Structures are given as structure tokens and as C-alpha cells.
Coordinates of C-alpha atoms in Angstrom, one line a residue:
M248 CA 119.7 60.2 75.2
K249 CA 122.1 62.6 76.3
K250 CA 119.9 65.2 73.9
I251 CA 117.0 65.2 76.5
S252 CA 119.4 65.4 79.5
T253 CA 120.4 68.6 78.3
I254 CA 117.3 69.3 77.4
L255 CA 115.4 67.9 81.0
S256 CA 118.8 70.2 82.7
F257 CA 117.6 73.4 80.7
L258 CA 114.0 72.8 81.6
T259 CA 114.6 72.4 85.3
F260 CA 117.3 75.8 85.5
F261 CA 115.1 78.0 83.6
S262 CA 111.8 77.3 86.5
F263 CA 114.2 77.9 89.6
G264 CA 116.7 79.1 88.5
I265 CA 120.4 78.3 90.6
A266 CA 117.8 78.0 94.2
Q267 CA 119.7 80.4 96.9
A268 CA 121.3 80.3 100.3
T269 CA 118.8 81.8 102.2
P270 CA 115.0 81.7 102.1
P271 CA 113.4 83.8 99.4
I272 CA 114.0 87.6 100.0
E273 CA 110.6 90.2 100.0
G274 CA 110.8 93.7 98.8
D275 CA 113.5 93.2 96.9
V276 CA 113.4 92.1 92.9
L277 CA 114.2 88.6 92.9
E278 CA 117.0 87.6 90.3
G279 CA 116.9 86.5 86.8
N280 CA 115.8 83.2 86.3
H281 CA 113.6 82.8 89.5
L282 CA 111.0 81.6 90.3
V283 CA 108.9 81.3 93.8
V284 CA 105.8 79.3 93.7
G285 CA 104.1 78.9 97.5
A286 CA 100.7 77.5 98.9
N287 CA 99.6 79.5 102.5
I288 CA 96.7 78.6 104.7
S289 CA 96.2 80.6 106.8
A290 CA 93.5 81.1 109.8
M291 CA 91.9 84.6 111.2
G292 CA 89.6 86.7 113.3
I293 CA 87.4 89.9 111.8
G294 CA 85.9 91.4 114.4
R295 CA 84.5 95.6 113.1
K296 CA 82.3 97.2 115.5
D297 CA 79.3 100.4 114.1
N298 CA 81.0 100.6 110.4
L299 CA 80.9 97.3 109.1
G300 CA 80.2 99.2 104.9
A301 CA 81.5 97.6 101.6
P302 CA 83.5 94.2 102.2
I303 CA 86.9 94.8 104.8
L304 CA 90.8 94.1 102.2
I305 CA 92.8 92.9 104.6
G306 CA 96.7 92.9 102.6
N307 CA 98.6 89.6 103.1
P308 CA 102.4 89.8 105.6
N309 CA 104.2 90.5 102.6
I310 CA 105.0 93.9 101.2
N311 CA 104.9 93.1 97.8
G312 CA 100.9 94.8 97.7
Q313 CA 98.9 91.7 97.1
Y314 CA 94.9 92.3 99.3
I315 CA 91.9 89.7 100.5
S316 CA 88.7 91.0 99.8
L317 CA 86.9 89.3 103.0
P318 CA 82.6 89.9 102.8
T319 CA 81.9 91.7 105.6
Y320 CA 79.5 93.7 103.9
S321 CA 75.9 95.0 106.1
K322 CA 74.6 98.1 104.8
D323 CA 73.3 99.0 108.7
K324 CA 76.7 99.8 111.1
I325 CA 76.0 96.2 113.8
K326 CA 79.0 95.0 115.1
S327 CA 79.9 91.8 113.0
D328 CA 82.4 88.7 114.3
Q329 CA 83.5 86.6 111.3
F330 CA 86.2 82.8 111.7
D331 CA 88.6 82.7 108.1
A332 CA 90.0 79.7 106.7
L333 CA 92.2 80.7 104.3
L334 CA 94.2 79.2 101.0
N335 CA 96.1 82.0 99.0
L336 CA 98.6 79.8 95.9
N337 CA 101.5 83.0 95.1
V338 CA 104.3 83.1 92.4
R339 CA 107.3 84.7 92.2
Y340 CA 109.5 85.2 88.6
G341 CA 112.3 87.7 88.3
I342 CA 113.8 88.1 85.4
L343 CA 117.0 89.8 84.0
D344 CA 117.4 91.4 87.5
Y345 CA 115.9 94.6 87.4
V346 CA 111.8 93.5 86.8
E347 CA 109.8 91.1 88.9
V348 CA 106.2 90.1 87.7
F349 CA 103.7 88.4 90.5
G350 CA 100.7 87.1 91.5
N351 CA 98.0 85.1 93.9
A352 CA 95.1 83.8 93.8
N353 CA 93.2 83.1 97.3
G354 CA 89.2 81.0 98.1
Y355 CA 88.5 81.0 101.9
Y356 CA 86.1 79.3 104.1
Q357 CA 84.2 81.9 106.5
A358 CA 82.0 81.5 109.0
S359 CA 79.8 84.9 110.4
N360 CA 77.5 86.2 113.2
T361 CA 75.8 89.7 112.7
H362 CA 75.9 90.8 116.5
Y363 CA 71.8 91.7 117.0
T364 CA 70.3 90.1 114.1
D365 CA 68.9 86.6 113.0
T366 CA 72.7 87.2 110.3
H367 CA 75.0 83.3 110.8
I368 CA 76.9 82.7 107.2
N369 CA 78.6 79.8 106.8
E370 CA 80.5 79.7 103.3
M371 CA 83.3 78.5 101.0
N372 CA 83.3 80.5 97.9
F373 CA 86.9 82.4 95.4
A374 CA 87.3 85.4 96.9
G375 CA 90.4 87.4 93.6
A376 CA 93.2 87.2 92.0
N377 CA 95.6 89.8 91.4
I378 CA 98.9 90.3 89.1
G379 CA 101.7 92.9 89.7
A380 CA 105.4 93.3 88.6
M381 CA 108.4 95.1 90.1
L382 CA 111.1 97.3 88.9
T383 CA 113.9 98.4 90.2
V384 CA 115.0 102.0 88.8
Y385 CA 118.5 102.1 90.6
K386 CA 120.8 99.0 91.9
G387 CA 123.9 99.9 94.3
E388 CA 125.6 97.2 96.4
T389 CA 124.2 97.7 99.4
F390 CA 121.0 99.6 98.1
R391 CA 118.1 98.9 95.7
V392 CA 115.4 101.2 94.6
A393 CA 111.3 100.2 93.4
I394 CA 108.8 100.7 91.9
G395 CA 105.7 98.7 91.3
D396 CA 102.1 97.7 90.1
N397 CA 99.4 95.0 91.7
S398 CA 95.5 94.9 90.6
D399 CA 93.3 93.3 91.3
I400 CA 92.5 90.6 88.2
V401 CA 89.3 89.4 90.4
N402 CA 87.5 89.5 93.9
N403 CA 84.2 88.3 94.9
A404 CA 82.4 89.9 97.7
I405 CA 80.0 87.2 99.6
F406 CA 76.9 89.7 101.5
D407 CA 74.2 88.7 104.3
D408 CA 72.2 86.4 101.7
N409 CA 74.8 85.2 101.1
S410 CA 75.1 86.1 97.0
S411 CA 77.7 87.0 95.6
S412 CA 79.3 89.3 93.1
L413 CA 82.5 89.5 90.6
N414 CA 84.5 93.2 90.3
F415 CA 87.4 92.8 87.5
F416 CA 90.1 95.3 87.5
K417 CA 88.6 97.7 90.5
G418 CA 91.0 96.8 93.1
H419 CA 95.3 99.4 92.1
T420 CA 98.1 99.1 94.1
F421 CA 101.4 101.2 93.7
M422 CA 104.4 101.0 96.0
L423 CA 107.6 102.6 96.8
N424 CA 110.4 99.8 98.0
L425 CA 113.5 101.8 100.1
T426 CA 115.2 98.0 100.3
R427 CA 119.3 97.9 102.2
I428 CA 120.9 94.4 101.7
K429 CA 123.7 93.4 103.9
E430 CA 125.8 90.6 103.5
A431 CA 128.9 89.0 105.9
D432 CA 130.2 86.2 107.6
G433 CA 126.9 83.6 105.9
K434 CA 124.6 85.6 107.4
I435 CA 122.7 88.1 105.4
G436 CA 119.7 91.5 106.5
S437 CA 118.3 92.7 104.3
Y438 CA 115.5 96.4 106.2
T439 CA 112.4 97.2 102.6
A440 CA 110.6 100.7 104.1
Q441 CA 107.4 100.7 101.8
F442 CA 105.5 104.2 100.3
Y443 CA 102.2 102.6 99.6
Y444 CA 98.3 103.4 97.9
R445 CA 95.6 100.7 97.7
L446 CA 93.7 102.5 94.9
N447 CA 89.9 100.6 95.4
L448 CA 87.3 101.4 92.3
T449 CA 83.0 101.4 92.3
Q450 CA 82.2 98.4 92.7
K451 CA 78.5 96.4 91.3
H452 CA 76.2 94.0 93.5
K453 CA 72.3 93.8 92.3
D454 CA 71.0 97.0 92.1
E455 CA 73.3 98.8 94.5
S456 CA 77.3 99.9 94.6
F457 CA 79.9 100.0 96.8
K458 CA 83.4 100.8 97.6
N459 CA 86.0 100.7 99.8
G460 CA 87.9 103.5 101.1
D461 CA 91.7 103.9 99.2
E462 CA 94.5 103.6 102.0
A463 CA 98.0 105.6 101.8
G464 CA 100.5 104.3 104.1
V465 CA 104.2 102.8 104.8
K466 CA 105.7 99.4 105.5
Y467 CA 108.5 98.5 107.3
L468 CA 109.9 94.9 107.3
W469 CA 113.8 93.4 108.4
Q470 CA 114.9 90.1 107.2
L471 CA 118.3 88.9 108.4
G472 CA 119.1 85.3 107.4
K473 CA 121.8 82.9 107.2
D474 CA 121.4 79.3 105.7
N475 CA 118.7 77.5 105.5
K476 CA 116.9 80.0 108.3
M477 CA 115.3 83.4 107.9
G478 CA 113.5 85.9 110.6
Y479 CA 110.7 89.6 109.5
F480 CA 109.0 91.6 111.3
G481 CA 107.6 94.2 109.3
A482 CA 105.2 96.7 111.0
N483 CA 102.3 99.1 109.7
V484 CA 100.5 102.3 109.6
A485 CA 98.0 103.2 107.5
F486 CA 95.3 106.1 106.5
R487 CA 92.0 104.6 105.2
S488 CA 89.4 107.5 103.4
S489 CA 85.6 106.0 104.7
D490 CA 84.0 103.7 102.5
K491 CA 80.9 103.6 100.2
I492 CA 77.4 101.8 100.1
N493 CA 75.2 103.6 97.1
G494 CA 77.3 106.8 96.7
V495 CA 77.7 108.1 100.6
Y496 CA 80.0 108.0 102.5
T497 CA 79.9 105.4 105.4
G498 CA 81.8 107.3 108.3
H499 CA 82.8 110.5 108.1
K500 CA 81.8 113.3 106.6
D501 CA 85.3 114.5 105.4
N502 CA 85.7 111.3 103.5
F503 CA 88.5 110.4 106.2
D504 CA 88.0 107.4 109.1
G505 CA 90.9 105.0 110.1
L506 CA 94.1 104.7 110.9
G507 CA 95.2 101.6 111.5
V508 CA 98.8 100.2 113.2
G509 CA 99.9 96.8 112.9
F510 CA 102.6 94.0 113.0
S511 CA 103.7 90.5 111.0
T512 CA 106.3 88.9 112.6
G513 CA 107.0 84.7 111.7
G514 CA 110.0 83.1 109.7
K515 CA 111.5 80.6 106.8
Y516 CA 113.1 76.9 106.4
D517 CA 113.9 76.1 104.1
I518 CA 114.1 71.7 103.9
N519 CA 116.2 71.2 100.7
S520 CA 117.4 73.3 98.0
H521 CA 114.2 73.8 96.5
L522 CA 111.8 73.5 99.0
G523 CA 110.6 75.6 102.5
Y524 CA 107.1 76.2 104.8
K525 CA 107.1 79.3 106.2
I526 CA 105.2 80.4 110.0
D527 CA 103.4 84.0 110.2
F528 CA 102.0 85.1 112.2
T529 CA 99.7 88.9 111.8
F530 CA 97.3 91.7 113.5
M531 CA 96.3 94.6 112.5
A532 CA 94.1 97.9 114.7
Y533 CA 91.9 99.7 112.4
G534 CA 90.8 103.2 115.6
M535 CA 88.3 105.7 115.2
E536 CA 84.7 105.4 113.6
Y537 CA 86.5 102.4 110.6
N538 CA 86.5 100.3 114.3
A539 CA 87.6 97.4 112.1
V540 CA 90.5 94.8 113.8
Y541 CA 91.9 91.4 112.3
S542 CA 94.2 89.0 113.2
G543 CA 96.2 85.8 111.6
I544 CA 98.1 82.6 112.0
T545 CA 99.9 82.1 108.0
F546 CA 101.9 78.2 107.3
G547 CA 102.7 78.1 104.0
L548 CA 104.6 76.4 102.3
Y549 CA 106.6 77.9 99.1
L550 CA 109.1 76.3 96.1
K551 CA 111.9 78.4 94.7

């Protein structure tokens, strides 16, 4: 019996490590042997005008580079609105204090309406899955530098005729995180600046091809935690190239048609040493020819 208890204690430690004093921080590599598992439900509205192009890509309101591809595909440049209910399952695991591996999988329900046509879609489907890793290349007492990559394993796009298209390893996000962490009087403050580049490769659907525009940008995430609570605010500036349909740019002829500005804000709360929940609001708007805007509210649970 004593041997069984020892084994169970070891497995519990291996799975969860020692619970952190505050909710999990984003942007910095998790400490070694720490596992964070989460489930998020989001309600999101998306509007696009004059330039539908390929399915829009939604960045999660964290800073690990994970993306969800949502379907707004149409050949014609017409206005559309859609509502999406998203389910996102995610996991993070720290190795030896210097490496973090992570992944997520997504599904959604979508109700969309394309103006000036009779196209109406009500669809429930799998969206995609991602894997990635971050590596700490410098770790001082208060300052950290990490590099990372996040790649789509698979993503699924739904088209106007309700047909779908599965594509594999067609999106990759490369990132550089500069993080400063301060701890004093039982409080922890984290300030992360991220420089990222999202590379999207050409995808196939029947006899057609489409390519989401690449995106380069800067994110800033401020987090402040004390005891079992953490609040955060994030900002994002993004530069986006044109989508392509069958090799032809849908936007500006010089292959640049989107300037995006957005923010996210919310909080995390530990219920006990291993279970917590979060609430988040996200907004992002792209100007110029891309003409897209999305906003949403997320509620999530996490185990750590």
C-alpha cells in the first residue's frame, strides 16, 4: 500500500508540478514539470466588407501564437456578417525551466449571412489543431528572452456551398518574446513585448487554391497577479498582406492591404491550488482594403 501511495504521489507531481502562487502567466516559459490544461468557450462576432477573400484567421487572446482559422470564404467582394461559438481545448507543459511545449484544438458553431445574396450558413464543425514550443535563450533575475514557433497540424475551412477542406501544416507563427517580471509584497507583475510573423502557405479546395495573407506584428501583454487573482491587458498592432484566390491577390496590387489594431483585457482567478477560471474580452479591427473586424467574449477553465 505504501508503494502504491508513493507511485500515486509521484504521478500527481509529474502531472501538475507544484501549483503556482498565482494563475499561470502568458508569454514566459512555464517552470519545469508544470502542466496547465484549459478549456475555453468564446462567443465572437465577425464582420467583413468588400474583400472576403480566404477564411479569416483569429489569434487567441493569449501571446503564444496560436491561431484559429474561421470560414468567411467567398469569391465575390461582398459584405458578410457571422457569429461563431468556439470551443478551444489547450495544454501547456514546462520542461527543465527553459522549454515549454503547447498545443490546442478547436471546434465551432457558425451562423453567417452574406449580404446581397441568398447565402446563409449554419454550420458546426472542427476548426483545427496547433502545436508549438518556446525556448528561453536568456534568463536573468527579472528579464527573460524567449523564441518560439507555433504550427497548424490541421485546419478546416467551410465554403459557401457547405463543403469543407482539410489542409495540413499550412500555417506557422514565429515569435520573439521579451519579458520583464517583478515580484514584491506578494504581488507579481509581468510585462511582455512580442514580435511575431505569421506565415500562411497556399491551401487547396477542389480545383481552387487560396492563401491567407501573411501577418507581421507587435503584441504587448501586461499582467498583474496577487494571491489567487490576476488581471491583464493586451494590445496588438498588425500588418497584413493580401489574401490570394487561385494565385490572384484579392486586395491591393502591392500585396499589402491590412493594418490591424486591437486589444484584449480580462482576469484569471484560482478557485483552489489546481483549478481556476478566466474571463476575457477581445477586439481587433483591420483597416485599409482588408476591412474586417471581430470581437468576442471568452470564459475558460484551467487546471494547473
